[in-house]
Amino acid sequence: MNTTRGIKNSGFFKFQLGQLDLAVITDGVIEIENIQPMFAPNIEKEKLKNFLDKNRLLEDKLELAGNILLVMNEERNILIDTGSGVLLSPSTGKLIENLK
């Protein structure tokens, strides 16, 4: 059971660090099927399954948030990354929409 499924994301989170205003903006979620061998290649399948179950994560799919940092000050805005567009997953490519 994934406890975050179905929660609406605002697309960004703003916060301050010293004199800087920062925003983490989501580009979407990258879905990776068949978790092994890309992740945890040296862990026995049963141990991985137990870990995922214990942490309420899906057993057959890994969902990774694609987040981009926007640094803002009085002089300029600096976008640290440009996201992946829809190249990695149909559920990515949300950066432009979430920048608005």
Backbone as a chain_set.jsonl record, in Angstrom:
{"seq": "MNTTRGIKNSGFFKFQLGQLDLAVITDGVIEIENIQPMFAPNIEKEKLKNFLDKNRLLEDKLELAGNILLVMNEERNILIDTGSGVLLSPSTGKLIENLK", "coords": {"N": [[0.835, -1.174, 0.0], [0.706, 2.108, -0.969], [1.047, 5.02, 0.679], [1.07, 7.625, -0.229], [-0.129, 7.806, -2.654], [-2.421, 9.371, -4.769], [-2.451, 11.811, -3.459], [-2.712, 15.239, -3.918], [-0.307, 17.277, -5.331], [1.144, 20.449, -4.848], [3.01, 21.309, -6.631], [5.184, 22.876, -6.07], [7.481, 24.029, -3.494], [8.17, 26.542, -1.301], [10.832, 28.203, 0.45], [13.134, 29.779, 2.811], [16.639, 30.496, 2.898], [18.958, 31.913, 4.642], [19.626, 34.947, 3.068], [18.433, 34.22, 0.752], [15.669, 33.354, -1.299], [14.147, 30.337, -1.884], [12.892, 27.759, -4.014], [11.569, 24.581, -4.443], [10.738, 22.858, -7.204], [8.55, 20.673, -8.77], [9.115, 18.315, -11.375], [7.711, 16.169, -11.89], [7.0, 12.64, -11.553], [9.212, 9.967, -11.722], [8.834, 6.793, -12.859], [10.025, 3.664, -12.147], [10.093, 0.489, -13.235], [10.5, -2.953, -12.253], [12.511, -3.049, -10.012], [14.971, -4.195, -9.162], [17.724, -5.076, -11.236], [18.649, -2.451, -11.019], [18.418, -0.873, -8.658], [19.538, -1.697, -5.427], [21.124, -4.067, -6.114], [22.586, -6.121, -4.908], [21.108, -7.203, -2.895], [19.129, -9.737, -1.468], [16.134, -10.872, -3.034], [13.917, -11.427, -1.353], [14.587, -10.106, 1.039], [14.596, -7.471, 0.127], [11.914, -7.24, -0.622], [10.681, -7.478, 1.918], [11.685, -5.149, 3.147], [10.547, -3.149, 1.51], [7.803, -3.67, 1.931], [7.63, -3.168, 4.703], [8.085, -0.442, 4.738], [5.969, 0.517, 3.395], [6.047, 0.689, 0.59], [5.765, 0.262, -2.963], [6.153, -2.974, -4.428], [6.781, -3.653, -7.027], [7.44, -1.412, -8.42], [9.327, 1.563, -8.485], [9.05, 4.826, -7.385], [10.286, 7.896, -8.144], [10.796, 11.214, -7.213], [11.113, 13.942, -9.37], [12.776, 16.701, -8.869], [13.443, 20.225, -8.993], [15.624, 22.888, -8.248], [15.014, 26.275, -7.591], [16.605, 29.265, -7.26], [16.203, 32.355, -5.805], [16.81, 35.82, -5.715], [17.143, 39.376, -5.069], [18.398, 40.287, -7.367], [18.393, 38.326, -9.411], [16.952, 35.286, -10.799], [17.743, 31.899, -10.49], [17.686, 28.93, -12.098], [18.389, 25.726, -11.222], [18.317, 23.277, -12.536], [16.876, 21.775, -15.481], [14.925, 19.897, -15.64], [13.467, 16.845, -17.003], [11.725, 16.768, -19.057], [9.43, 14.843, -20.975], [10.981, 12.666, -21.369], [11.944, 10.677, -19.569], [9.718, 9.565, -18.357], [6.168, 9.235, -18.777], [4.909, 10.64, -16.801], [6.448, 12.796, -16.148], [7.83, 16.063, -16.958], [6.585, 18.33, -16.031], [7.623, 20.747, -15.238], [7.491, 23.377, -16.518], [4.748, 23.921, -16.337], [4.496, 23.981, -13.523], [6.077, 26.126, -12.866], [4.592, 28.348, -13.376]], "CA": [[0.0, 0.0, 0.0], [1.461, 3.348, -1.036], [0.223, 5.996, 1.395], [1.091, 8.932, -0.884], [-0.868, 7.742, -3.915], [-3.659, 10.133, -4.784], [-2.317, 13.114, -2.812], [-2.465, 16.302, -4.893], [0.906, 18.037, -5.07], [1.019, 21.831, -5.305], [3.979, 21.521, -7.701], [6.366, 23.583, -5.587], [7.597, 24.293, -2.066], [9.04, 27.706, -1.107], [11.43, 28.373, 1.771], [14.253, 30.714, 2.833], [17.933, 30.088, 3.422], [19.665, 33.189, 4.754], [19.033, 36.02, 2.265], [17.891, 33.656, -0.485], [14.375, 32.691, -1.384], [14.317, 29.113, -2.663], [11.7, 26.975, -4.319], [11.753, 23.271, -5.053], [9.643, 22.726, -8.16], [8.526, 19.301, -9.266], [8.985, 18.022, -12.803], [6.865, 14.984, -11.962], [7.472, 11.413, -10.917], [9.827, 8.983, -12.607], [8.439, 5.454, -12.425], [10.969, 2.637, -12.576], [9.574, -0.857, -12.996], [11.556, -3.946, -12.02], [13.446, -2.311, -9.171], [16.29, -4.818, -9.275], [19.0, -4.873, -10.561], [19.101, -1.059, -10.996], [18.554, -0.497, -7.262], [19.764, -2.804, -4.495], [21.44, -5.263, -6.894], [23.212, -7.174, -4.105], [20.196, -7.595, -1.818], [18.24, -10.843, -1.83], [14.79, -10.402, -3.383], [13.02, -11.522, -0.197], [14.939, -9.021, 1.966], [14.118, -6.236, -0.486], [10.448, -7.263, -0.504], [10.354, -7.186, 3.315], [11.98, -3.732, 3.375], [9.533, -2.351, 0.816], [6.539, -3.864, 2.656], [7.741, -2.493, 5.998], [8.052, 1.002, 4.502], [4.751, 0.788, 2.613], [6.422, 1.028, -0.78], [5.369, -0.728, -3.959], [7.162, -4.01, -4.654], [7.095, -3.826, -8.442], [7.714, -0.135, -9.063], [9.945, 2.589, -7.659], [8.639, 6.153, -7.83], [11.265, 8.902, -7.744], [10.382, 12.581, -7.515], [12.057, 14.755, -10.135], [12.646, 18.05, -8.332], [14.38, 21.219, -9.496], [15.791, 23.992, -7.308], [15.007, 27.64, -8.107], [17.191, 30.199, -6.303], [15.714, 33.699, -6.133], [17.202, 36.951, -4.881], [16.697, 40.639, -5.651], [19.052, 40.532, -8.653], [18.103, 37.339, -10.457], [16.454, 33.944, -10.49], [18.635, 30.889, -11.059], [17.109, 27.593, -12.147], [19.541, 24.829, -11.115], [18.156, 22.161, -13.463], [15.78, 22.044, -16.416], [13.999, 18.775, -15.674], [13.718, 15.84, -18.04], [10.641, 16.714, -20.034], [8.746, 13.548, -20.913], [11.935, 11.644, -21.814], [12.118, 9.585, -18.611], [8.449, 8.962, -17.955], [5.01, 10.043, -19.17], [4.455, 11.437, -15.661], [7.356, 13.923, -15.936], [7.599, 17.158, -17.893], [5.66, 19.263, -15.39], [8.346, 21.922, -14.751], [6.946, 24.626, -17.058], [3.421, 24.09, -15.721], [4.633, 24.301, -12.106], [6.745, 27.422, -12.731], [3.611, 29.431, -13.589]], "C": [[0.883, 1.241, 0.0], [0.603, 4.453, -0.433], [0.205, 7.363, 0.738], [0.302, 8.947, -2.183], [-2.166, 8.535, -3.79], [-3.583, 11.486, -4.088], [-1.97, 14.145, -3.873], [-1.266, 17.124, -4.445], [0.722, 19.448, -5.604], [1.995, 22.135, -6.436], [5.227, 22.255, -7.258], [6.309, 23.726, -4.071], [8.588, 25.43, -1.902], [9.569, 27.74, 0.321], [12.593, 29.355, 1.667], [15.485, 30.051, 3.415], [18.782, 31.351, 3.46], [18.92, 34.267, 3.985], [18.343, 35.508, 1.008], [16.475, 33.127, -0.295], [14.563, 31.504, -2.315], [12.958, 28.478, -2.924], [12.14, 25.651, -4.926], [10.518, 23.042, -5.908], [9.683, 21.321, -8.736], [8.393, 19.25, -10.784], [8.095, 16.799, -13.001], [7.512, 13.805, -11.262], [8.021, 10.472, -11.978], [9.475, 7.609, -12.05], [9.4, 4.432, -13.016], [10.385, 1.282, -12.216], [10.752, -1.817, -12.863], [12.718, -3.296, -11.273], [14.856, -2.891, -9.241], [16.537, -5.186, -10.727], [19.445, -3.414, -10.482], [19.341, -0.57, -9.569], [18.69, -1.757, -6.424], [20.125, -4.096, -5.219], [21.996, -6.421, -6.066], [22.347, -7.645, -2.937], [19.303, -8.731, -2.312], [16.828, -10.309, -2.049], [13.844, -10.409, -2.18], [13.311, -10.419, 0.825], [14.451, -7.679, 1.427], [12.6, -6.142, -0.356], [10.02, -6.91, 0.919], [10.579, -5.709, 3.64], [10.903, -2.845, 2.749], [8.183, -2.451, 1.518], [6.533, -3.07, 3.963], [7.602, -0.978, 5.845], [6.897, 1.441, 3.607], [5.066, 1.307, 1.215], [5.981, -0.086, -1.716], [6.501, -1.717, -4.189], [7.627, -4.066, -6.098], [7.48, -2.53, -9.147], [8.317, 0.836, -8.052], [9.548, 3.942, -8.231], [9.607, 7.181, -7.257], [10.767, 10.284, -8.146], [11.492, 13.282, -8.289], [11.881, 16.202, -9.723], [13.772, 18.954, -8.808], [14.429, 22.36, -8.49], [15.813, 25.319, -8.056], [15.507, 28.546, -6.991], [16.785, 31.606, -6.728], [16.308, 34.712, -5.16], [16.779, 38.227, -5.594], [17.249, 40.863, -7.057], [18.618, 39.581, -9.758], [17.472, 36.08, -9.889], [17.359, 32.948, -11.192], [17.957, 29.526, -10.949], [18.268, 26.601, -12.215], [19.473, 23.674, -12.106], [17.006, 22.503, -14.398], [14.768, 20.911, -16.481], [14.303, 17.846, -16.836], [12.695, 15.881, -19.162], [9.934, 15.378, -19.887], [9.67, 12.404, -21.328], [12.023, 10.453, -20.871], [10.828, 8.861, -18.267], [7.307, 9.836, -18.46], [4.511, 10.94, -18.034], [5.442, 12.539, -15.284], [7.04, 15.006, -16.964], [6.665, 18.225, -17.351], [6.33, 20.573, -14.952], [7.717, 23.228, -15.221], [5.59, 24.93, -16.421], [3.536, 24.546, -14.268], [5.407, 25.59, -11.851], [5.753, 28.579, -12.81], [2.985, 29.895, -12.298]], "O": [[1.723, 1.401, 0.886], [-0.451, 4.785, -0.974], [-0.613, 8.201, 1.117], [0.089, 10.016, -2.756], [-2.911, 8.383, -2.821], [-4.554, 12.243, -4.12], [-1.032, 13.947, -4.646], [-1.22, 17.607, -3.313], [0.196, 19.627, -6.702], [1.82, 23.131, -7.137], [6.226, 22.266, -7.976], [5.259, 23.571, -3.449], [9.738, 25.303, -2.32], [8.878, 27.368, 1.27], [12.997, 29.725, 0.565], [15.408, 29.184, 4.285], [19.27, 31.806, 2.426], [17.729, 34.486, 4.209], [17.731, 36.287, 0.276], [16.141, 32.535, 0.732], [15.085, 31.657, -3.419], [12.011, 28.644, -2.154], [12.987, 25.617, -5.819], [9.394, 23.033, -5.406], [10.741, 20.841, -9.144], [7.662, 20.033, -11.391], [7.765, 16.435, -14.13], [8.451, 13.961, -10.48], [7.379, 10.215, -12.997], [9.785, 7.302, -10.899], [9.565, 4.348, -14.233], [10.204, 0.964, -11.041], [11.861, -1.523, -13.309], [13.773, -3.032, -11.849], [15.827, -2.145, -9.368], [15.59, -5.589, -11.403], [20.513, -3.139, -9.935], [20.354, 0.075, -9.298], [18.031, -2.762, -6.687], [19.5, -5.127, -4.971], [21.891, -7.578, -6.473], [22.811, -8.403, -2.086], [18.789, -8.692, -3.43], [16.38, -9.407, -1.341], [13.052, -9.482, -2.015], [12.384, -9.859, 1.411], [13.952, -6.847, 2.184], [12.066, -5.085, -0.019], [9.092, -6.123, 1.105], [9.765, -5.09, 4.324], [10.411, -1.909, 3.38], [7.492, -1.446, 1.687], [5.56, -2.389, 4.286], [7.061, -0.311, 6.726], [6.851, 2.575, 3.13], [4.433, 2.242, 0.725], [5.841, -1.238, -1.305], [7.674, -1.344, -4.15], [8.752, -4.486, -6.368], [7.808, -2.541, -10.333], [7.87, 0.916, -6.908], [9.693, 4.177, -9.431], [9.733, 7.321, -6.04], [10.364, 10.495, -9.29], [12.662, 13.222, -7.911], [10.946, 16.867, -10.169], [14.904, 18.512, -9.001], [13.401, 22.756, -7.942], [16.541, 25.474, -9.037], [14.918, 28.597, -5.911], [16.997, 32.001, -7.875], [16.313, 34.501, -3.947], [16.117, 38.158, -6.63], [16.625, 41.561, -7.857], [18.489, 39.986, -10.913], [17.461, 35.846, -8.68], [17.704, 33.132, -12.359], [17.69, 29.036, -9.852], [19.049, 26.631, -13.166], [20.519, 23.142, -12.479], [16.242, 23.43, -14.127], [13.846, 20.956, -17.295], [15.278, 18.04, -17.562], [12.789, 15.11, -20.117], [9.849, 14.839, -18.784], [9.204, 11.299, -21.607], [12.163, 9.32, -21.333], [10.845, 7.679, -17.925], [7.461, 11.053, -18.56], [3.773, 11.894, -18.278], [5.305, 13.155, -14.227], [6.096, 14.878, -17.743], [6.025, 18.944, -18.119], [5.672, 21.424, -14.354], [7.436, 24.102, -14.401], [5.324, 26.062, -16.018], [2.767, 25.398, -13.823], [5.395, 26.099, -10.73], [6.056, 29.681, -12.353], [2.145, 30.795, -12.308]]}, "num_chains": 1, "name": "protein.A"}
